[in-house]
Structures are given as C-alpha cells and as structure tokens.
Tab-separated table of C-alpha atoms in Angstrom:
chain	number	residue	atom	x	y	z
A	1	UNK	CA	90.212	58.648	-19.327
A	2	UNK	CA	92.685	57.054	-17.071
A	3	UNK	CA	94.328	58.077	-13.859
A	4	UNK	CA	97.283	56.615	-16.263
A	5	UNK	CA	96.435	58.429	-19.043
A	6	UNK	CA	96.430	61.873	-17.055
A	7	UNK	CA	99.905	61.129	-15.914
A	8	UNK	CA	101.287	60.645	-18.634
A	9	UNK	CA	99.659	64.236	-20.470
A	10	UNK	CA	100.983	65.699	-16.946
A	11	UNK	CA	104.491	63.931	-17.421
A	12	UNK	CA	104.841	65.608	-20.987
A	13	UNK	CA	104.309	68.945	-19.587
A	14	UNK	CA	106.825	68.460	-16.692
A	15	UNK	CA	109.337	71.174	-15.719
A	16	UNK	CA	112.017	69.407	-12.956
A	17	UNK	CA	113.750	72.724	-12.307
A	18	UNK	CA	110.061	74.205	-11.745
A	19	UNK	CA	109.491	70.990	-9.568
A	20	UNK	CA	112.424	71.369	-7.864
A	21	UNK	CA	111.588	75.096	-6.720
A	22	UNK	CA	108.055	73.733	-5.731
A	23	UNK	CA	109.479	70.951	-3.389
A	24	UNK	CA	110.988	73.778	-1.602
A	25	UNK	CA	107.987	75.731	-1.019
A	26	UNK	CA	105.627	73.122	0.257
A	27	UNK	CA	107.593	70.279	2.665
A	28	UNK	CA	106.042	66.809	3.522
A	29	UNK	CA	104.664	66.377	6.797
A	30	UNK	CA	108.547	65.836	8.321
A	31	UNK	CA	109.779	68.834	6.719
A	32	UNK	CA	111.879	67.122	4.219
A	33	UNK	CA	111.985	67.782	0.514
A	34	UNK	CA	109.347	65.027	-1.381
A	35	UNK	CA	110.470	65.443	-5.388
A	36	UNK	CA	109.014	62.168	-5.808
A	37	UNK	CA	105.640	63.280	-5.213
A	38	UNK	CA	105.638	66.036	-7.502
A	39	UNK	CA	105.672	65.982	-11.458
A	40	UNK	CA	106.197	69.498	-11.644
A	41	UNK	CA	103.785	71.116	-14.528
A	42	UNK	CA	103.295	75.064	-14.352
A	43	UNK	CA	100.525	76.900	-12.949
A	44	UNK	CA	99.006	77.949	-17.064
A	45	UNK	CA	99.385	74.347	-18.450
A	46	UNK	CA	97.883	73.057	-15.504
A	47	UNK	CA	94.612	75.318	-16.280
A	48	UNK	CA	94.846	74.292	-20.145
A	49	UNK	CA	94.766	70.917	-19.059
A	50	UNK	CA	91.562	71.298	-16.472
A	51	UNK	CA	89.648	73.296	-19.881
A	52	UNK	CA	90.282	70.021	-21.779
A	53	UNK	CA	89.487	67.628	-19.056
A	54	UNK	CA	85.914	69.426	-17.987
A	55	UNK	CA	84.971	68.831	-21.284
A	56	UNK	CA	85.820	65.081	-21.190
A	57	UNK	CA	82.810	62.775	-19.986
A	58	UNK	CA	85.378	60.083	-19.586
A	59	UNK	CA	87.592	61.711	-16.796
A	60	UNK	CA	84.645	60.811	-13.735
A	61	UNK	CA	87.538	57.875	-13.639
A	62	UNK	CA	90.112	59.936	-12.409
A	63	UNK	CA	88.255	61.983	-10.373
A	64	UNK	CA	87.328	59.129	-8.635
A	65	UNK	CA	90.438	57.380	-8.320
A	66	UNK	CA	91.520	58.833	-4.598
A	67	UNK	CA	93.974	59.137	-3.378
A	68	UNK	CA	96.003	60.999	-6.263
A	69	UNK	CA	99.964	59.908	-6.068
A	70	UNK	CA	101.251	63.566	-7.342
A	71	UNK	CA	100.757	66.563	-5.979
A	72	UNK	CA	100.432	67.839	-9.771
A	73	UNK	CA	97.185	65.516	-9.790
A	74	UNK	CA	95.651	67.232	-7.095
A	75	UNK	CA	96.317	70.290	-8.533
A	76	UNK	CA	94.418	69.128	-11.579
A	77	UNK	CA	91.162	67.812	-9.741
C-alpha cells in the first residue's frame, strides 16, 4: 500500500470543520494556523484505519516513506 493510497482512504474520511478546530489547537512552529497540513479525520476513524492497516503486509511502504506531509499521517503511523 501506497503513501498515495493512504491519503486518499484518509481524504474520504475528512472532516474540514473538525480540521479546522484542530489547526487551532496545535500551531506551526510561527504560531500561525497550517490547514494545509492537516486532512482532518477524527480520533475513532483514525483507530479503525490503524486495525486495518496492522493487518496489511503491504503498508511497510508507508511506514517508510518519511517524512509524512499531513499531520493526519502521522497520526496514523
């Protein structure tokens, strides 16, 4: 499984409001607001996703793919 791949099963889950409310909490290094780092998935589909994923032999690629663009990705690994 691709780091695409993952995206896009992250992107299909996204939540912008919830995304929005997350850029507030957690700033980029200048303090500013960084929405386009963040895909914005919730907490529970996030864990689904991980269950799936563990039981994937193909996802060593994503692991592996460092460093993650989203903040949702690190989440995930």
């Amino acid at each position: 499984m691709t780091e695409k791949d993952i995206q896009k099963m992250l992107f299909e889950k996204q939540d912008k409001e919830y995304r929005d409310f997350q850029a507030k909490l957690i700033p980029d290094e200048n303090g500013e607001l960084k929405t386009d780092s963040m895909i914005g998935v919730r907490t529970p589909d996030l864990r689904s996703l991980a269950k799936a994923l563990a039981r994937d032999p193909g996802v060593s690629g994503f692991l592996s793919a460092l460093p993650h663009k989203y903040f949702d990705e690190n989440q995930l690994h």
